[in-house]
Coordinates of N, CA and C in Angstrom, one line a residue:
X559 N -11.4 -20.6 5.4 CA -10.2 -20.1 6.1 C -10.6 -19.0 7.1
X560 N -10.2 -19.1 8.3 CA -10.5 -18.1 9.3 C -9.4 -17.0 9.2
X561 N -9.9 -15.8 9.1 CA -8.9 -14.7 9.0 C -8.9 -14.0 10.4
X562 N -7.7 -13.6 10.8 CA -7.6 -12.9 12.1 C -7.6 -11.4 11.7
X563 N -7.9 -10.6 12.7 CA -7.9 -9.1 12.5 C -6.6 -8.6 12.0
X564 N -5.5 -9.1 12.5 CA -4.2 -8.7 12.0 C -4.0 -9.0 10.5
X565 N -4.4 -10.2 10.1 CA -4.3 -10.6 8.7 C -5.0 -9.8 7.8
X566 N -6.2 -9.3 8.2 CA -7.0 -8.6 7.2 C -7.1 -7.1 7.4
X567 N -6.3 -6.5 8.3 CA -6.4 -5.1 8.6 C -6.2 -4.2 7.4
X568 N -5.1 -4.4 6.7 CA -4.7 -3.6 5.6 C -5.8 -3.8 4.5
X569 N -6.2 -5.0 4.2 CA -7.3 -5.2 3.2 C -8.6 -4.5 3.6
X570 N -9.0 -4.6 4.9 CA -10.2 -3.9 5.3 C -10.1 -2.4 5.2
X571 N -8.9 -1.9 5.6 CA -8.7 -0.5 5.5 C -8.7 0.0 4.1
X572 N -8.1 -0.7 3.2 CA -8.1 -0.3 1.8 C -9.4 -0.4 1.1
X573 N -10.2 -1.5 1.4 CA -11.5 -1.6 0.9 C -12.4 -0.5 1.4
X574 N -12.3 -0.1 2.6 CA -13.1 0.9 3.2 C -12.8 2.3 2.6
X575 N -11.5 2.6 2.4 CA -11.1 3.8 1.8 C -11.7 3.9 0.3
X576 N -11.6 2.8 -0.4 CA -12.1 2.8 -1.8 C -13.6 3.0 -1.8
X577 N -14.3 2.3 -0.9 CA -15.7 2.4 -0.9 C -16.2 3.8 -0.6
X578 N -15.5 4.4 0.4 CA -15.8 5.8 0.8 C -15.5 6.8 -0.4
X579 N -14.4 6.5 -1.1 CA -14.1 7.3 -2.3 C -15.2 7.2 -3.3
X580 N -15.6 6.0 -3.6 CA -16.6 5.8 -4.6 C -17.9 6.4 -4.2
X581 N -18.3 6.3 -3.0 CA -19.5 7.0 -2.5 C -19.5 8.5 -2.7
X582 N -18.3 9.0 -2.3 CA -18.1 10.5 -2.4 C -18.2 11.0 -3.8
X583 N -17.5 10.2 -4.7 CA -17.5 10.6 -6.1 C -18.9 10.4 -6.8
X584 N -19.6 9.4 -6.4 CA -21.0 9.2 -6.8 C -21.9 10.4 -6.3
X585 N -21.8 10.7 -5.1 CA -22.6 11.7 -4.5 C -22.3 13.1 -5.1
X586 N -21.1 13.4 -5.5 CA -20.7 14.6 -6.1 C -20.8 14.6 -7.6
X587 N -21.3 13.5 -8.2 CA -21.5 13.2 -9.6 C -20.2 13.3 -10.4
X588 N -19.1 12.9 -9.8 CA -17.8 12.9 -10.4 C -17.6 11.6 -11.2
X589 N -18.4 10.6 -10.9 CA -18.3 9.4 -11.7 C -19.7 8.8 -11.8
X590 N -19.9 8.0 -12.8 CA -21.2 7.4 -13.1 C -21.3 6.1 -12.2
X591 N -22.5 5.7 -12.0 CA -22.7 4.4 -11.3 C -22.0 3.2 -12.0
X592 N -22.0 3.3 -13.3 CA -21.3 2.2 -14.1 C -19.8 2.2 -13.9
X593 N -19.2 3.4 -13.8 CA -17.8 3.5 -13.6 C -17.5 3.0 -12.1
X594 N -18.3 3.4 -11.2 CA -18.1 2.9 -9.8 C -18.2 1.4 -9.7
X595 N -19.2 0.8 -10.5 CA -19.3 -0.6 -10.5 C -18.1 -1.3 -11.1
X596 N -17.5 -0.7 -12.2 CA -16.3 -1.2 -12.8 C -15.2 -1.2 -11.8
X597 N -15.0 -0.1 -11.1 CA -13.9 0.0 -10.1 C -14.1 -1.0 -9.0
X598 N -15.3 -1.2 -8.5 CA -15.6 -2.1 -7.4 C -15.3 -3.6 -7.9
X599 N -15.7 -3.9 -9.1 CA -15.4 -5.3 -9.6 C -13.9 -5.5 -9.7
X600 N -13.2 -4.5 -10.2 CA -11.8 -4.5 -10.4 C -11.1 -4.8 -9.0
X601 N -11.6 -4.0 -8.0 CA -11.0 -4.1 -6.6 C -11.3 -5.5 -6.1
X602 N -12.5 -6.0 -6.2 CA -12.8 -7.3 -5.7 C -12.0 -8.4 -6.3
X603 N -11.8 -8.2 -7.6 CA -10.9 -9.2 -8.4 C -9.5 -9.1 -8.0
X604 N -9.0 -7.9 -7.8 CA -7.6 -7.6 -7.5 C -7.2 -8.0 -6.1
X605 N -8.2 -7.8 -5.2 CA -7.9 -8.0 -3.7 C -8.8 -9.0 -3.1
X606 N -8.7 -10.3 -3.5 CA -9.6 -11.3 -3.0 C -9.4 -11.6 -1.5
X607 N -10.4 -12.2 -0.9 CA -10.3 -12.6 0.5 C -9.1 -13.6 0.6
X608 N -8.4 -13.5 1.7 CA -7.3 -14.4 2.0 C -5.9 -13.8 1.5
X609 N -5.9 -12.7 0.8 CA -4.7 -12.1 0.4 C -4.0 -11.5 1.6
X610 N -2.6 -11.6 1.6 CA -1.9 -11.2 2.7 C -1.3 -9.7 2.5
X611 N -0.8 -9.1 3.5 CA -0.4 -7.7 3.4 C 0.8 -7.6 2.4
X612 N 1.6 -8.5 2.3 CA 2.7 -8.4 1.3 C 2.2 -8.4 -0.1
X613 N 1.2 -9.3 -0.4 CA 0.6 -9.3 -1.7 C -0.2 -8.0 -2.0
X614 N -0.9 -7.5 -0.9 CA -1.6 -6.2 -1.1 C -0.6 -5.1 -1.4
X615 N 0.5 -5.1 -0.7 CA 1.5 -4.0 -0.9 C 2.1 -4.1 -2.3
X616 N 2.1 -5.2 -2.9 CA 2.6 -5.4 -4.3 C 1.6 -4.9 -5.3
X617 N 0.3 -5.0 -4.9 CA -0.8 -4.7 -5.8 C -1.1 -3.2 -5.8
X618 N -1.0 -2.6 -4.6 CA -1.4 -1.2 -4.4 C -0.9 -0.2 -5.5
X619 N 0.4 -0.3 -5.8 CA 0.9 0.7 -6.8 C 0.3 0.5 -8.2
X620 N -0.3 -0.6 -8.5 CA -0.9 -0.8 -9.8 C -2.4 -0.5 -9.9
X621 N -3.0 -0.2 -8.7 CA -4.5 0.0 -8.7 C -4.9 1.2 -9.5
X622 N -4.1 2.2 -9.6 CA -4.5 3.4 -10.3 C -4.0 3.4 -11.8
X623 N -3.4 2.3 -12.2 CA -3.0 2.2 -13.6 C -4.2 2.2 -14.5
X624 N -5.3 1.5 -14.1 CA -6.5 1.4 -14.9 C -7.5 2.5 -14.5
X625 N -7.6 2.7 -13.2 CA -8.6 3.6 -12.6 C -7.9 4.8 -11.9
X626 N -7.7 5.9 -12.6 CA -7.0 7.0 -12.1 C -7.7 7.6 -10.9
X627 N -9.0 7.3 -10.7 CA -9.8 7.8 -9.5 C -9.1 7.3 -8.2
X628 N -8.4 6.2 -8.3 CA -7.8 5.6 -7.1 C -6.4 6.2 -6.8
X629 N -5.9 7.2 -7.6 CA -4.5 7.7 -7.4 C -4.3 8.3 -6.0
X630 N -5.2 9.0 -5.4 CA -5.0 9.5 -4.1 C -4.8 8.5 -3.1
X631 N -5.6 7.4 -3.1 CA -5.5 6.3 -2.2 C -4.1 5.6 -2.4
X632 N -3.8 5.4 -3.6 CA -2.5 4.7 -3.9 C -1.4 5.5 -3.4
X633 N -1.4 6.8 -3.7 CA -0.3 7.7 -3.2 C -0.2 7.7 -1.7
X634 N -1.3 7.8 -1.0 CA -1.3 7.7 0.5 C -0.7 6.4 1.0
X635 N -1.0 5.3 0.4 CA -0.5 4.0 0.9 C 1.0 3.9 0.5
X636 N 1.4 4.4 -0.6 CA 2.8 4.4 -1.0 C 3.7 5.2 0.0
X637 N 3.2 6.4 0.3 CA 3.9 7.3 1.3 C 4.0 6.6 2.6
X638 N 3.0 6.0 3.1 CA 3.0 5.2 4.4 C 4.0 4.1 4.3
X639 N 3.9 3.3 3.2 CA 4.9 2.2 3.1 C 6.3 2.7 3.1
X640 N 6.6 3.7 2.4 CA 7.9 4.3 2.3 C 8.4 4.7 3.7
X641 N 7.5 5.4 4.4 CA 7.9 5.8 5.8 C 8.2 4.6 6.7
X642 N 7.4 3.6 6.6 CA 7.6 2.4 7.5 C 9.0 1.8 7.1
X643 N 9.2 1.7 5.8 CA 10.4 1.1 5.3 C 11.6 1.9 5.7
X644 N 11.5 3.2 5.7 CA 12.6 4.1 6.1 C 12.9 3.9 7.6
X645 N 11.9 3.8 8.4 CA 12.1 3.6 9.9 C 12.7 2.3 10.2
X646 N 12.3 1.2 9.5 CA 12.9 -0.1 9.7 C 14.3 -0.1 9.3
X647 N 14.6 0.5 8.1 CA 16.0 0.6 7.6 C 16.9 1.4 8.6
X648 N 16.4 2.5 9.1 CA 17.2 3.3 10.0 C 17.4 2.5 11.3
X649 N 16.4 1.8 11.8 CA 16.6 1.0 13.0 C 17.7 0.0 12.8
X650 N 17.6 -0.7 11.6 CA 18.6 -1.7 11.3 C 20.0 -1.1 11.2
X651 N 20.1 0.0 10.6 CA 21.4 0.7 10.4 C 22.0 1.1 11.8
X652 N 21.1 1.6 12.7 CA 21.6 2.0 14.0 C 22.1 0.8 14.8
X653 N 21.4 -0.3 14.7 CA 21.8 -1.6 15.3 C 23.1 -2.1 14.8
X654 N 23.3 -2.0 13.5 CA 24.5 -2.5 12.9 C 25.7 -1.6 13.3
X655 N 25.5 -0.3 13.4 CA 26.5 0.6 13.8 C 26.9 0.4 15.3
X656 N 25.9 0.2 16.1 CA 26.2 -0.1 17.5 C 27.0 -1.4 17.7
X657 N 26.8 -2.3 16.8 CA 27.6 -3.6 16.8 C 28.9 -3.4 16.0
X658 N 29.2 -2.2 15.6 CA 30.5 -1.8 14.9 C 30.6 -2.5 13.5
X659 N 29.4 -2.8 13.0 CA 29.4 -3.4 11.6 C 29.1 -2.3 10.6
X660 N 30.1 -1.4 10.5 CA 30.0 -0.2 9.7 C 29.8 -0.5 8.2
X661 N 30.5 -1.5 7.7 CA 30.4 -1.9 6.3 C 29.0 -2.4 6.0
X662 N 28.4 -3.2 6.8 CA 27.1 -3.7 6.6 C 26.0 -2.6 6.7
X663 N 26.3 -1.6 7.6 CA 25.4 -0.5 7.8 C 25.4 0.4 6.5
X664 N 26.6 0.6 6.0 CA 26.8 1.4 4.8 C 26.1 0.7 3.6
X665 N 26.3 -0.6 3.5 CA 25.7 -1.3 2.4 C 24.1 -1.3 2.4
X666 N 23.6 -1.4 3.7 CA 22.2 -1.3 3.8 C 21.6 0.0 3.5
X667 N 22.3 1.1 3.9 CA 21.9 2.5 3.5 C 22.0 2.6 2.0
X668 N 23.0 2.1 1.4 CA 23.2 2.2 -0.1 C 22.0 1.5 -0.8
X669 N 21.6 0.3 -0.4 CA 20.5 -0.4 -1.0 C 19.2 0.4 -0.8
X670 N 19.0 1.0 0.4 CA 17.8 1.8 0.6 C 17.8 3.0 -0.3
X671 N 18.9 3.7 -0.4 CA 18.9 4.9 -1.3 C 18.8 4.5 -2.8
X672 N 19.3 3.4 -3.2 CA 19.1 3.0 -4.6 C 17.7 2.7 -4.9
X673 N 16.9 2.1 -3.9 CA 15.5 1.9 -4.1 C 14.7 3.2 -4.2
X674 N 15.1 4.2 -3.5 CA 14.4 5.5 -3.5 C 14.6 6.2 -4.8
X675 N 15.7 6.0 -5.5 CA 16.0 6.7 -6.7 C 15.4 5.9 -7.8

């Protein structure tokens, strides 16, 4: 299967961040080579080639359940995802309000806020 740059950008970014994290932790003697290998195997298993961004986004929150070393990366991606979701929702609400669909705009904001809580 041929992957385009757009298809694999999130996967490549995530793999790069994790690789750099593991290298830094190994260099600073914060983890053992065995632990780094366990994390690497877990990541390769959890994020196979061909996975799409939607699947990756569903997996990211679970990456630090087993390996707490990944919590910083997980947090960073969750904040980014939340910000993008917020912007998309606000754009949709503005559009609905311009179309005088106030009830739909209100329902969309309610759904967004329920997800945040």
